[in-house]
Amino acid sequence: MTSGYPVPGRARTPQHRQESTNLADILERVLDKGIVIAGDVRVNLLDIELLTIKIRLLVASVDKAREMGIDWWEHDPTLSSGQRDLTVENRALRERIGELESSRNGSSRDSERGDDG
């Protein structure tokens, strides 16, 4: 008879440890192989399609995504840490273009003045 107390000599293996190992294995496999979930949501009224939403979800590791040719997060300025650098570089380039255009316009005016008189 057991009364709910641990029985000496019997090793108890906690169930949660085995379940977390299985979950970790499943997650590792999914990230390694990748999984795609696709679905469409359509709203019809009297056989007239009012709205269609296409849902595509890819779950994979970063390395697996790169192998598949998916790397949009590296080039999206809102997601990459280089956004600030690009903004500063863009501003500096615009200023430099403005300086070059103004100096070009000034030198062409000087040459026109020299030809006239």
Short mmCIF file of N, CA and C in Angstrom, two decimals:
data_model
loop_
_atom_site.label_atom_id
_atom_site.label_comp_id
_atom_site.label_asym_id
_atom_site.label_seq_id
_atom_site.Cartn_x
_atom_site.Cartn_y
_atom_site.Cartn_z
N MET A 1 0.83 -1.18 0.00
CA MET A 1 0.00 0.00 0.00
C MET A 1 0.87 1.24 0.00
N THR A 2 0.50 2.16 -0.82
CA THR A 2 1.20 3.45 -0.83
C THR A 2 0.25 4.50 -0.30
N SER A 3 0.80 5.36 0.52
CA SER A 3 -0.04 6.40 1.13
C SER A 3 0.29 7.78 0.59
N GLY A 4 0.94 7.84 -0.53
CA GLY A 4 1.28 9.14 -1.09
C GLY A 4 2.67 9.61 -0.69
N TYR A 5 3.30 8.88 0.23
CA TYR A 5 4.65 9.23 0.63
C TYR A 5 5.64 8.54 -0.28
N PRO A 6 6.81 9.15 -0.51
CA PRO A 6 7.81 8.50 -1.37
C PRO A 6 8.26 7.17 -0.77
N VAL A 7 8.40 6.19 -1.63
CA VAL A 7 8.83 4.86 -1.20
C VAL A 7 10.34 4.81 -1.30
N PRO A 8 11.02 4.47 -0.18
CA PRO A 8 12.48 4.38 -0.23
C PRO A 8 12.92 3.31 -1.21
N GLY A 9 14.02 3.61 -1.91
CA GLY A 9 14.57 2.63 -2.84
C GLY A 9 14.04 2.78 -4.26
N ARG A 10 12.98 3.52 -4.45
CA ARG A 10 12.44 3.74 -5.79
C ARG A 10 12.87 5.12 -6.28
N ALA A 11 13.45 5.16 -7.42
CA ALA A 11 13.85 6.46 -8.00
C ALA A 11 12.67 7.01 -8.78
N ARG A 12 12.32 8.23 -8.49
CA ARG A 12 11.21 8.87 -9.20
C ARG A 12 11.80 9.83 -10.23
N THR A 13 11.35 9.70 -11.42
CA THR A 13 11.79 10.62 -12.47
C THR A 13 10.68 11.63 -12.69
N PRO A 14 11.00 12.89 -12.55
CA PRO A 14 9.96 13.91 -12.75
C PRO A 14 9.47 13.93 -14.19
N GLN A 15 8.16 14.00 -14.35
CA GLN A 15 7.56 14.00 -15.69
C GLN A 15 7.91 15.26 -16.48
N HIS A 16 8.00 16.40 -15.80
CA HIS A 16 8.24 17.66 -16.52
C HIS A 16 9.61 17.69 -17.17
N ARG A 17 10.57 17.01 -16.60
CA ARG A 17 11.91 16.99 -17.19
C ARG A 17 11.89 16.27 -18.53
N GLN A 18 11.19 15.16 -18.62
CA GLN A 18 11.10 14.41 -19.86
C GLN A 18 10.32 15.21 -20.91
N GLU A 19 9.24 15.88 -20.50
CA GLU A 19 8.44 16.67 -21.43
C GLU A 19 9.23 17.85 -21.99
N SER A 20 10.02 18.53 -21.14
CA SER A 20 10.80 19.67 -21.62
C SER A 20 11.89 19.22 -22.58
N THR A 21 12.44 18.04 -22.35
CA THR A 21 13.42 17.50 -23.29
C THR A 21 12.77 17.24 -24.63
N ASN A 22 11.58 16.67 -24.62
CA ASN A 22 10.87 16.44 -25.88
C ASN A 22 10.53 17.75 -26.58
N LEU A 23 10.10 18.75 -25.84
CA LEU A 23 9.80 20.05 -26.43
C LEU A 23 11.05 20.68 -27.02
N ALA A 24 12.18 20.57 -26.31
CA ALA A 24 13.44 21.11 -26.82
C ALA A 24 13.85 20.38 -28.10
N ASP A 25 13.68 19.08 -28.13
CA ASP A 25 14.01 18.31 -29.34
C ASP A 25 13.12 18.71 -30.51
N ILE A 26 11.85 18.89 -30.23
CA ILE A 26 10.92 19.28 -31.30
C ILE A 26 11.27 20.67 -31.82
N LEU A 27 11.54 21.58 -30.91
CA LEU A 27 11.90 22.94 -31.32
C LEU A 27 13.19 22.94 -32.13
N GLU A 28 14.17 22.16 -31.71
CA GLU A 28 15.43 22.07 -32.45
C GLU A 28 15.20 21.53 -33.85
N ARG A 29 14.36 20.52 -33.98
CA ARG A 29 14.08 19.94 -35.30
C ARG A 29 13.35 20.95 -36.19
N VAL A 30 12.38 21.66 -35.61
CA VAL A 30 11.63 22.63 -36.40
C VAL A 30 12.55 23.74 -36.89
N LEU A 31 13.39 24.26 -36.00
CA LEU A 31 14.29 25.33 -36.40
C LEU A 31 15.33 24.84 -37.39
N ASP A 32 15.75 23.59 -37.27
CA ASP A 32 16.74 23.04 -38.18
C ASP A 32 16.15 22.79 -39.56
N LYS A 33 14.97 22.23 -39.61
CA LYS A 33 14.36 21.89 -40.90
C LYS A 33 13.51 23.04 -41.45
N GLY A 34 12.85 23.76 -40.56
CA GLY A 34 11.94 24.82 -40.99
C GLY A 34 10.54 24.27 -41.15
N ILE A 35 9.57 25.12 -40.95
CA ILE A 35 8.17 24.72 -41.13
C ILE A 35 7.43 25.90 -41.74
N VAL A 36 6.54 25.61 -42.66
CA VAL A 36 5.75 26.65 -43.31
C VAL A 36 4.28 26.39 -42.99
N ILE A 37 3.62 27.44 -42.56
CA ILE A 37 2.18 27.37 -42.30
C ILE A 37 1.54 28.39 -43.23
N ALA A 38 0.60 27.93 -44.03
CA ALA A 38 -0.04 28.82 -45.00
C ALA A 38 -1.54 28.71 -44.86
N GLY A 39 -2.20 29.82 -45.07
CA GLY A 39 -3.65 29.81 -45.00
C GLY A 39 -4.23 31.06 -45.62
N ASP A 40 -5.49 30.96 -46.02
CA ASP A 40 -6.19 32.09 -46.60
C ASP A 40 -7.47 32.32 -45.80
N VAL A 41 -7.80 33.58 -45.61
CA VAL A 41 -9.05 33.95 -44.97
C VAL A 41 -9.84 34.74 -46.01
N ARG A 42 -11.04 34.28 -46.31
CA ARG A 42 -11.88 34.95 -47.29
C ARG A 42 -13.21 35.32 -46.65
N VAL A 43 -13.64 36.54 -46.93
CA VAL A 43 -14.93 37.01 -46.44
C VAL A 43 -15.83 37.22 -47.65
N ASN A 44 -16.92 36.47 -47.70
CA ASN A 44 -17.86 36.55 -48.81
C ASN A 44 -19.22 37.00 -48.29
N LEU A 45 -19.91 37.76 -49.11
CA LEU A 45 -21.27 38.16 -48.81
C LEU A 45 -22.11 37.93 -50.07
N LEU A 46 -23.05 37.02 -50.00
CA LEU A 46 -23.88 36.67 -51.15
C LEU A 46 -23.03 36.28 -52.36
N ASP A 47 -22.07 35.43 -52.14
CA ASP A 47 -21.16 34.93 -53.18
C ASP A 47 -20.31 36.03 -53.82
N ILE A 48 -20.14 37.15 -53.12
CA ILE A 48 -19.26 38.23 -53.59
C ILE A 48 -18.10 38.30 -52.60
N GLU A 49 -16.91 38.15 -53.14
CA GLU A 49 -15.73 38.17 -52.27
C GLU A 49 -15.43 39.60 -51.87
N LEU A 50 -15.50 39.87 -50.57
CA LEU A 50 -15.25 41.21 -50.06
C LEU A 50 -13.81 41.40 -49.62
N LEU A 51 -13.21 40.36 -49.07
CA LEU A 51 -11.88 40.49 -48.49
C LEU A 51 -11.15 39.16 -48.55
N THR A 52 -9.90 39.21 -48.93
CA THR A 52 -9.05 38.02 -48.89
C THR A 52 -7.76 38.38 -48.18
N ILE A 53 -7.41 37.60 -47.19
CA ILE A 53 -6.16 37.78 -46.46
C ILE A 53 -5.36 36.50 -46.62
N LYS A 54 -4.16 36.64 -47.17
CA LYS A 54 -3.27 35.48 -47.32
C LYS A 54 -2.25 35.52 -46.20
N ILE A 55 -2.17 34.44 -45.46
CA ILE A 55 -1.27 34.35 -44.33
C ILE A 55 -0.22 33.29 -44.63
N ARG A 56 1.03 33.69 -44.54
CA ARG A 56 2.15 32.77 -44.74
C ARG A 56 3.09 32.93 -43.55
N LEU A 57 3.43 31.85 -42.91
CA LEU A 57 4.29 31.89 -41.74
C LEU A 57 5.40 30.87 -41.93
N LEU A 58 6.63 31.32 -41.76
CA LEU A 58 7.79 30.45 -41.84
C LEU A 58 8.50 30.48 -40.51
N VAL A 59 8.70 29.33 -39.93
CA VAL A 59 9.44 29.23 -38.68
C VAL A 59 10.70 28.42 -38.98
N ALA A 60 11.86 29.07 -38.81
CA ALA A 60 13.13 28.40 -39.08
C ALA A 60 14.22 29.17 -38.36
N SER A 61 15.36 28.54 -38.23
CA SER A 61 16.51 29.23 -37.64
C SER A 61 17.04 30.24 -38.65
N VAL A 62 17.83 31.17 -38.19
CA VAL A 62 18.41 32.18 -39.06
C VAL A 62 19.30 31.51 -40.11
N ASP A 63 20.08 30.53 -39.69
CA ASP A 63 20.97 29.84 -40.63
C ASP A 63 20.17 29.12 -41.72
N LYS A 64 19.09 28.44 -41.32
CA LYS A 64 18.26 27.73 -42.29
C LYS A 64 17.59 28.71 -43.25
N ALA A 65 17.13 29.85 -42.72
CA ALA A 65 16.50 30.86 -43.58
C ALA A 65 17.51 31.38 -44.60
N ARG A 66 18.74 31.62 -44.17
CA ARG A 66 19.77 32.09 -45.11
C ARG A 66 20.04 31.04 -46.18
N GLU A 67 20.07 29.76 -45.79
CA GLU A 67 20.25 28.69 -46.78
C GLU A 67 19.15 28.72 -47.83
N MET A 68 17.95 29.09 -47.41
CA MET A 68 16.80 29.13 -48.32
C MET A 68 16.75 30.44 -49.10
N GLY A 69 17.69 31.36 -48.83
CA GLY A 69 17.73 32.63 -49.55
C GLY A 69 16.86 33.71 -48.95
N ILE A 70 16.48 33.54 -47.70
CA ILE A 70 15.64 34.53 -47.02
C ILE A 70 16.51 35.30 -46.05
N ASP A 71 16.69 36.59 -46.31
CA ASP A 71 17.51 37.42 -45.42
C ASP A 71 17.01 38.86 -45.38
N TRP A 72 15.71 39.05 -45.51
CA TRP A 72 15.15 40.40 -45.60
C TRP A 72 15.41 41.22 -44.35
N TRP A 73 15.54 40.60 -43.21
CA TRP A 73 15.75 41.35 -41.96
C TRP A 73 17.11 42.03 -41.94
N GLU A 74 18.06 41.54 -42.73
CA GLU A 74 19.39 42.15 -42.77
C GLU A 74 19.37 43.46 -43.56
N HIS A 75 18.42 43.61 -44.47
CA HIS A 75 18.37 44.77 -45.34
C HIS A 75 17.27 45.75 -44.96
N ASP A 76 16.44 45.39 -44.01
CA ASP A 76 15.35 46.26 -43.57
C ASP A 76 15.90 47.26 -42.57
N PRO A 77 15.91 48.56 -42.90
CA PRO A 77 16.53 49.53 -42.00
C PRO A 77 15.83 49.67 -40.66
N THR A 78 14.55 49.33 -40.59
CA THR A 78 13.85 49.43 -39.31
C THR A 78 14.20 48.29 -38.38
N LEU A 79 14.75 47.22 -38.90
CA LEU A 79 15.10 46.06 -38.06
C LEU A 79 16.58 45.97 -37.78
N SER A 80 17.41 46.58 -38.62
CA SER A 80 18.85 46.45 -38.44
C SER A 80 19.38 47.61 -37.60
N SER A 81 20.46 47.35 -36.91
CA SER A 81 21.07 48.39 -36.08
C SER A 81 21.77 49.44 -36.93
N GLY A 82 21.98 49.18 -38.21
CA GLY A 82 22.65 50.11 -39.09
C GLY A 82 21.75 51.22 -39.60
N GLN A 83 20.50 51.29 -39.13
CA GLN A 83 19.58 52.31 -39.61
C GLN A 83 20.11 53.70 -39.32
N ARG A 84 20.63 53.92 -38.14
CA ARG A 84 21.14 55.25 -37.78
C ARG A 84 22.33 55.61 -38.66
N ASP A 85 23.20 54.64 -38.91
CA ASP A 85 24.36 54.90 -39.76
C ASP A 85 23.93 55.28 -41.17
N LEU A 86 22.93 54.60 -41.70
CA LEU A 86 22.45 54.90 -43.04
C LEU A 86 21.82 56.28 -43.09
N THR A 87 21.11 56.67 -42.06
CA THR A 87 20.48 57.98 -42.03
C THR A 87 21.54 59.08 -42.02
N VAL A 88 22.56 58.91 -41.20
CA VAL A 88 23.65 59.89 -41.13
C VAL A 88 24.40 59.95 -42.46
N GLU A 89 24.69 58.79 -43.02
CA GLU A 89 25.39 58.73 -44.30
C GLU A 89 24.56 59.37 -45.41
N ASN A 90 23.25 59.11 -45.40
CA ASN A 90 22.37 59.69 -46.41
C ASN A 90 22.35 61.21 -46.30
N ARG A 91 22.28 61.73 -45.08
CA ARG A 91 22.27 63.18 -44.87
C ARG A 91 23.58 63.79 -45.36
N ALA A 92 24.70 63.15 -45.02
CA ALA A 92 26.01 63.66 -45.44
C ALA A 92 26.14 63.66 -46.96
N LEU A 93 25.65 62.61 -47.60
CA LEU A 93 25.71 62.55 -49.06
C LEU A 93 24.85 63.64 -49.71
N ARG A 94 23.68 63.88 -49.15
CA ARG A 94 22.82 64.95 -49.69
C ARG A 94 23.50 66.31 -49.56
N GLU A 95 24.14 66.56 -48.41
CA GLU A 95 24.85 67.82 -48.23
C GLU A 95 26.00 67.95 -49.23
N ARG A 96 26.72 66.86 -49.43
CA ARG A 96 27.86 66.89 -50.37
C ARG A 96 27.38 67.14 -51.80
N ILE A 97 26.27 66.52 -52.17
CA ILE A 97 25.71 66.75 -53.51
C ILE A 97 25.30 68.21 -53.66
N GLY A 98 24.69 68.76 -52.60
CA GLY A 98 24.31 70.18 -52.64
C GLY A 98 25.52 71.07 -52.81
N GLU A 99 26.62 70.78 -52.10
CA GLU A 99 27.85 71.57 -52.23
C GLU A 99 28.42 71.46 -53.64
N LEU A 100 28.44 70.26 -54.18
CA LEU A 100 28.98 70.07 -55.53
C LEU A 100 28.14 70.80 -56.57
N GLU A 101 26.82 70.73 -56.42
CA GLU A 101 25.95 71.42 -57.37
C GLU A 101 26.12 72.93 -57.27
N SER A 102 26.21 73.44 -56.06
CA SER A 102 26.37 74.90 -55.92
C SER A 102 27.73 75.35 -56.43
N SER A 103 28.80 74.57 -56.20
CA SER A 103 30.11 74.97 -56.72
C SER A 103 30.15 74.85 -58.24
N ARG A 104 29.45 73.88 -58.79
CA ARG A 104 29.38 73.73 -60.24
C ARG A 104 28.62 74.90 -60.85
N ASN A 105 27.53 75.29 -60.22
CA ASN A 105 26.76 76.44 -60.72
C ASN A 105 27.56 77.73 -60.58
N GLY A 106 28.32 77.88 -59.52
CA GLY A 106 29.15 79.07 -59.33
C GLY A 106 30.27 79.15 -60.34
N SER A 107 30.92 78.02 -60.67
CA SER A 107 32.02 78.04 -61.63
C SER A 107 31.50 78.26 -63.04
N SER A 108 30.30 77.77 -63.35
CA SER A 108 29.76 78.01 -64.69
C SER A 108 29.36 79.48 -64.84
N ARG A 109 28.93 80.12 -63.76
CA ARG A 109 28.62 81.56 -63.81
C ARG A 109 29.90 82.37 -63.99
N ASP A 110 30.98 81.94 -63.32
CA ASP A 110 32.26 82.65 -63.46
C ASP A 110 32.77 82.56 -64.89
N SER A 111 32.65 81.40 -65.49
CA SER A 111 33.13 81.27 -66.87
C SER A 111 32.28 82.07 -67.84
N GLU A 112 30.97 82.17 -67.54
CA GLU A 112 30.10 82.99 -68.40
C GLU A 112 30.47 84.45 -68.27
N ARG A 113 30.81 84.93 -67.07
CA ARG A 113 31.19 86.31 -66.85
C ARG A 113 32.51 86.62 -67.55
N GLY A 114 33.43 85.69 -67.54
CA GLY A 114 34.72 85.88 -68.19
C GLY A 114 34.59 85.98 -69.71
N ASP A 115 33.63 85.25 -70.28
CA ASP A 115 33.43 85.29 -71.72
C ASP A 115 32.77 86.59 -72.15
N ASP A 116 31.90 87.13 -71.27
CA ASP A 116 31.16 88.33 -71.65
C ASP A 116 32.02 89.59 -71.56
N GLY A 117 32.91 89.66 -70.67
CA GLY A 117 33.58 90.93 -70.56
C GLY A 117 34.86 90.79 -69.92
#
